[in-house]
Tab-separated table of C-alpha atoms in Angstrom:
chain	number	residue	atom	x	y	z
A	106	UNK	CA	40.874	2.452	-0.953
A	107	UNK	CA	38.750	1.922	2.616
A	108	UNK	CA	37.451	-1.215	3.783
A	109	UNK	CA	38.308	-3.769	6.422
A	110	UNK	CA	41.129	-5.662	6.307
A	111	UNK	CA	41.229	-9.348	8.315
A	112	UNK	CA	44.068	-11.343	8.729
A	113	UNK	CA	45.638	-14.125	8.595
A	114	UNK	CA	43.383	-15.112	6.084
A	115	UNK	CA	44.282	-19.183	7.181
A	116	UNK	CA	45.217	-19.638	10.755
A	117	UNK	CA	46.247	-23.413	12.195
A	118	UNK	CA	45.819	-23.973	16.123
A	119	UNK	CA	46.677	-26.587	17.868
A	120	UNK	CA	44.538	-27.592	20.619
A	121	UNK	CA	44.684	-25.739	24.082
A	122	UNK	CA	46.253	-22.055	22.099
A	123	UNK	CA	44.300	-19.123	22.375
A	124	UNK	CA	44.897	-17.169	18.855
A	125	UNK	CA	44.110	-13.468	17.565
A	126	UNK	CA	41.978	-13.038	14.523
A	127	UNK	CA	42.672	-9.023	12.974
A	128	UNK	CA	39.982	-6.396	11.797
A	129	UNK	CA	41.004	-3.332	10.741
A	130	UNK	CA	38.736	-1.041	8.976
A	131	UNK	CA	39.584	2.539	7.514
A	132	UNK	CA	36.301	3.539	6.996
A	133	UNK	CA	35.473	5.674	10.072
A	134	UNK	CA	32.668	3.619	11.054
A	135	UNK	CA	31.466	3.307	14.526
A	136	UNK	CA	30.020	0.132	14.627
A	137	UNK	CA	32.378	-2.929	13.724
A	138	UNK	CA	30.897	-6.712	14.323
A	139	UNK	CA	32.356	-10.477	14.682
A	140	UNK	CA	30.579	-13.061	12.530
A	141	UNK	CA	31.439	-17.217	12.339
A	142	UNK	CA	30.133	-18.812	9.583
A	143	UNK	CA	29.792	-22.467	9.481
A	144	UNK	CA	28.929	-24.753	6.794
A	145	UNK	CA	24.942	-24.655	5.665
A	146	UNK	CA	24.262	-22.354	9.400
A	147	UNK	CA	25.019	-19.066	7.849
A	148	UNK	CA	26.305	-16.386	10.150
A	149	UNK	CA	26.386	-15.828	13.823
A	150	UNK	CA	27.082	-13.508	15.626
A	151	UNK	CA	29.707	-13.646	18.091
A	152	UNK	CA	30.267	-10.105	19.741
A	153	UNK	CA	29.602	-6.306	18.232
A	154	UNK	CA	30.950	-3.012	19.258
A	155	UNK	CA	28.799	0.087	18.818
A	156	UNK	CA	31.778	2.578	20.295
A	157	UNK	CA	35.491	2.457	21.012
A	158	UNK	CA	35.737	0.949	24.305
A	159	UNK	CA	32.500	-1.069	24.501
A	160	UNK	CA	31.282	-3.752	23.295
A	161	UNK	CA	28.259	-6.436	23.919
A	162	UNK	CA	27.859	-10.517	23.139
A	163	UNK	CA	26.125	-11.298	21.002
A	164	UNK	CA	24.394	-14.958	20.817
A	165	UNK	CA	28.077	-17.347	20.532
A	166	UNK	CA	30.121	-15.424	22.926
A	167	UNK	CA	31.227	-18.045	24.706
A	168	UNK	CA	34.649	-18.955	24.164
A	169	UNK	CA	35.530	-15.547	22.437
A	170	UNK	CA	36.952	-12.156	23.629
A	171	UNK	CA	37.051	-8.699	21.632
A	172	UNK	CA	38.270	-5.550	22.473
A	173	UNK	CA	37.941	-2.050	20.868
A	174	UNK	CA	40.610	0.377	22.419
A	175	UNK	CA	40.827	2.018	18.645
A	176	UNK	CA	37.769	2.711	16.600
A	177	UNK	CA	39.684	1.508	13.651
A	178	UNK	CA	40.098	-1.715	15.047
A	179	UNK	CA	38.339	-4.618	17.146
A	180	UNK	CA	40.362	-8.034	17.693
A	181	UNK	CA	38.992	-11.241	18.061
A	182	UNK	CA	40.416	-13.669	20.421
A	183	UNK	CA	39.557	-17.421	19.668
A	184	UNK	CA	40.522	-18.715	23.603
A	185	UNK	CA	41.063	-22.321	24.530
A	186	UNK	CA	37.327	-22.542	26.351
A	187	UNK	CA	36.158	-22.609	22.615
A	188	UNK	CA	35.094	-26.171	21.721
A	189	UNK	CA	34.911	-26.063	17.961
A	190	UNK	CA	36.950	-23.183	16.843
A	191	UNK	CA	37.108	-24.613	13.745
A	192	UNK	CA	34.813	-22.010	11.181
A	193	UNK	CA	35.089	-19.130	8.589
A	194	UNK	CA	35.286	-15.608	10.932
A	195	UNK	CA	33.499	-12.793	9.250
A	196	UNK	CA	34.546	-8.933	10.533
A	197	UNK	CA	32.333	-6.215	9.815
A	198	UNK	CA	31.494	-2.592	9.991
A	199	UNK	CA	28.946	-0.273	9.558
A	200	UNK	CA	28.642	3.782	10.106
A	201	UNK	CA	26.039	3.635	12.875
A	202	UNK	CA	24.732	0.637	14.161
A	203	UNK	CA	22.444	-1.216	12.522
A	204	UNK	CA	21.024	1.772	10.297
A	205	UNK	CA	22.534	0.268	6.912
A	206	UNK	CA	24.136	-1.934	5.158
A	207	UNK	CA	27.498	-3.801	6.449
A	208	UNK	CA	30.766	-3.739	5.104
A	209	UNK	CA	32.755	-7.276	5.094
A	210	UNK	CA	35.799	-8.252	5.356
A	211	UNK	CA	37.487	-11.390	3.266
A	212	UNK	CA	37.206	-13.406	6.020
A	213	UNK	CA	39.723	-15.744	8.194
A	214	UNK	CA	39.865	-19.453	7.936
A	215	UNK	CA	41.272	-21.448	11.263
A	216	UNK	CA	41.388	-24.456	11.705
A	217	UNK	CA	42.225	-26.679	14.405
A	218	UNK	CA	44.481	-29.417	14.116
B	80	UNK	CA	19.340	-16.731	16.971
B	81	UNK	CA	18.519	-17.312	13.062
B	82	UNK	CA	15.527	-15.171	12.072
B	83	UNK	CA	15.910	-15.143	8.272
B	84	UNK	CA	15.439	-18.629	6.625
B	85	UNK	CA	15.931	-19.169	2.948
B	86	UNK	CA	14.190	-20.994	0.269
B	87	UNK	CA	15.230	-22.940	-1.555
B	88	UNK	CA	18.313	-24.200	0.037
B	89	UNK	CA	20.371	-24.541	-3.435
B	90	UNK	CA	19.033	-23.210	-7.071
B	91	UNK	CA	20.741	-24.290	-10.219
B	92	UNK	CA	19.691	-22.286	-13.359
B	93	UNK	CA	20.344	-21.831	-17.173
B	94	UNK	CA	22.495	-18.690	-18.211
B	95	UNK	CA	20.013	-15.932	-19.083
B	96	UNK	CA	17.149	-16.824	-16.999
B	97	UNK	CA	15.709	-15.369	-13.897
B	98	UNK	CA	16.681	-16.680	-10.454
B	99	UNK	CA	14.326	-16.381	-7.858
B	100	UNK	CA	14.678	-17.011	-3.752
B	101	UNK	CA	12.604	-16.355	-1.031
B	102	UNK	CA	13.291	-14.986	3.016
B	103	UNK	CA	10.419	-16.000	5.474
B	104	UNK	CA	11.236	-14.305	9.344
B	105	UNK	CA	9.852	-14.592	12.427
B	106	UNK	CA	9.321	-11.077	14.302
B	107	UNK	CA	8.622	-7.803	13.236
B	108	UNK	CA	11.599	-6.199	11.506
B	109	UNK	CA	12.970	-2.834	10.950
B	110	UNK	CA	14.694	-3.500	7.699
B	111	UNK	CA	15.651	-6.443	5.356
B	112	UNK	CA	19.046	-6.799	3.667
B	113	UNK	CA	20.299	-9.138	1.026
B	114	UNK	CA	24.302	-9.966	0.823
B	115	UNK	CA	26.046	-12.438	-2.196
B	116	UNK	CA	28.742	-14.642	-0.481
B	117	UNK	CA	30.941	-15.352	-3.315
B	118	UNK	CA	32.818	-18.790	-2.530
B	119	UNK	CA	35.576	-18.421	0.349
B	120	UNK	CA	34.851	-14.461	0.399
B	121	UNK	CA	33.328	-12.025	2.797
B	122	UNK	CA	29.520	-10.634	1.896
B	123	UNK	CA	29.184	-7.958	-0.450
B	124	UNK	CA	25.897	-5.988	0.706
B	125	UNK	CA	23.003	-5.816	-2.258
B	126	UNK	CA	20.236	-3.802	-1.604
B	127	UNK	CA	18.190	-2.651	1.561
B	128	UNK	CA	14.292	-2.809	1.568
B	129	UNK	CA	12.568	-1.026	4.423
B	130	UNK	CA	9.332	-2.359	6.522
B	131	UNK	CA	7.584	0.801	4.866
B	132	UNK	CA	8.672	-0.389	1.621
B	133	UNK	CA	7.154	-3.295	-0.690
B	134	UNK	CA	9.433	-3.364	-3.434
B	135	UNK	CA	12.685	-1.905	-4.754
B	136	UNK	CA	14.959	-2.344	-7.647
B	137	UNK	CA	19.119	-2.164	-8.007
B	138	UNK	CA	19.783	-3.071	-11.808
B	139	UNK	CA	19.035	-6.904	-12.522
B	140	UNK	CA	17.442	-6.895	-8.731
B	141	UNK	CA	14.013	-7.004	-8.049
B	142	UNK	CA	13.186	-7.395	-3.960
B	143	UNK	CA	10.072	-7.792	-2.461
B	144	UNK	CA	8.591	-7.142	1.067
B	145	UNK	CA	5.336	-8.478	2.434
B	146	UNK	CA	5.168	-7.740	6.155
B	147	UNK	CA	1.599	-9.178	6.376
B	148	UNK	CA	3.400	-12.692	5.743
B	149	UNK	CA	6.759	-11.979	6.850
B	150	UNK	CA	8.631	-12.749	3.688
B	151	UNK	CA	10.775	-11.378	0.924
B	152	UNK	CA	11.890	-12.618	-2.144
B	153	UNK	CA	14.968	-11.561	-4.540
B	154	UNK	CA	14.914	-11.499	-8.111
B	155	UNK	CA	17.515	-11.719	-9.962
B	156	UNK	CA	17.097	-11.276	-14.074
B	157	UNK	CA	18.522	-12.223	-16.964
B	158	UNK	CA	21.635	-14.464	-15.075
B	159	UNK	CA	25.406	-14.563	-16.100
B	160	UNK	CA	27.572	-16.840	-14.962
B	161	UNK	CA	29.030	-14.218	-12.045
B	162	UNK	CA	25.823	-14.453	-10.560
B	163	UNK	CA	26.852	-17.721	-9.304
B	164	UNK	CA	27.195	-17.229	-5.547
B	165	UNK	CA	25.577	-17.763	-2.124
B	166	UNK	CA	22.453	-15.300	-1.057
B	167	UNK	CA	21.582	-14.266	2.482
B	168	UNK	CA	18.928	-12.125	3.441
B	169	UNK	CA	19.331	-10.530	7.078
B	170	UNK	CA	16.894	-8.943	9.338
B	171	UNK	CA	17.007	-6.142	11.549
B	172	UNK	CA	14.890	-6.310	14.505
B	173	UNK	CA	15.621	-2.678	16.172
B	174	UNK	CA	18.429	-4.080	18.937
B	175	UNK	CA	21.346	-2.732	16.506
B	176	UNK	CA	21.979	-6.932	15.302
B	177	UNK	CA	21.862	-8.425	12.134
B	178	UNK	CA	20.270	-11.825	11.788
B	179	UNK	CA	21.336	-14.010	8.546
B	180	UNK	CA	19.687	-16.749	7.550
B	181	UNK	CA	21.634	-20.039	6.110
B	182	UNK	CA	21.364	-18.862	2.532
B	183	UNK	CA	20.825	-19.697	-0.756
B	184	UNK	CA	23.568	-20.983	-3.544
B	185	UNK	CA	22.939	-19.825	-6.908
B	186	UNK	CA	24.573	-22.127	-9.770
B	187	UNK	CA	24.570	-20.119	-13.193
B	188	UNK	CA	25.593	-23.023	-15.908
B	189	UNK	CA	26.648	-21.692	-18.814
């Protein structure tokens, strides 16, 4: 079956680690996008990736990498210079950027302790 | 940046009647989008309505666009108890980003 695939689904950090959220998507979509959700904010949107090897912030960068060396896949990278890591991360894809509807993963919980 | 806000903020409804919620946004749009959140899960995508378009239907969804005002409402008939969920509506503004607003929860009691 395609669709994206995120894991861990619950991640614990201590303070000061940098950890590596997965997104893996099977779909053959181009366009693949980083979401944090927080209680009663909705989403935001941390970085997107309209082709394998680049990618742009988008408005909560700070405090996050990505990378997209594979178009199947686009790693997020929670890094100690994040204040309040502590959220629901939402991957996503879509065939060409913004000209449809987005596919979701199940989402990964951290939390740190 | 939010551009989609939702109204009202949480809904609770009788099984078998119609759920309503309404999406104001700010700038001109390209498209609008509504997702269902079910609890601890990713989105699941509903329906797409155009800036060309007023209304559309997907089975027990009814979505409405009014660009004059800048708002869209979902309709959702006839409710079951699987309707209960979280709604989003998200805008696309023409820079290839999605904007979601903080949603709507949807209580279905039985």
């Amino acid at each position: 079956d395609g669709g994206i695939t995120q894991s861990p689904k619950y991640l614990f950090r201590k303070e000061g680690q940098n950890v590596t959220l997965s997104c893996e998507q099977n779909l053959n979509h181009d366009a693949m996008y980083w979401y944090r959700q927080d209680p009663g904010q909705g989403l935001r949107l941390i970085y997107y990736s309209q082709i394998v090897n680049d990618f742009q912030k988008g408005d909560i960068a700070e405090g996050y990498s990505v990378s997209r060396e594979k178009k199947e896949s686009f790693p997020l990278t929670v890094t100690s210079a994040q204040k309040n890591p502590t959220a629901f991360y939402l991957c996503a894809s879509t065939a060409a950027a913004m000209t449809g509807e987005l596919f979701f993963g199940e989402g990964s919980r951290l939390t740190v302790l | 940046s939010q551009q989609g806000e939702e109204d009202p903020q949480a809904l609770s409804i009788q099984e078998g009647e119609n759920a309503t919620m309404n999406c104001s946004y700010k700038t001109s749009i390209n498209n609008l989008q509504w997702y269902r959140q079910n609890s601890g899960r990713g989105l699941v995508h509903l329906i797409l309505i155009r800036s060309n378009e007023r209304e559309k239907h997907s089975g027990r969804l009814r979505v409405t666009l009014d660009t004059s005002k800048k708002s869209s409402s979902l309709l959702i008939t006839a409710s079951r108890a699987a309707d209960t969920a979280s709604y989003f509506c998200a805008t696309e503004r023409g820079d290839y980003k999605l904007s979601f607003g903080a949603g709507t929860t949807v209580t279905v009691r039985a």
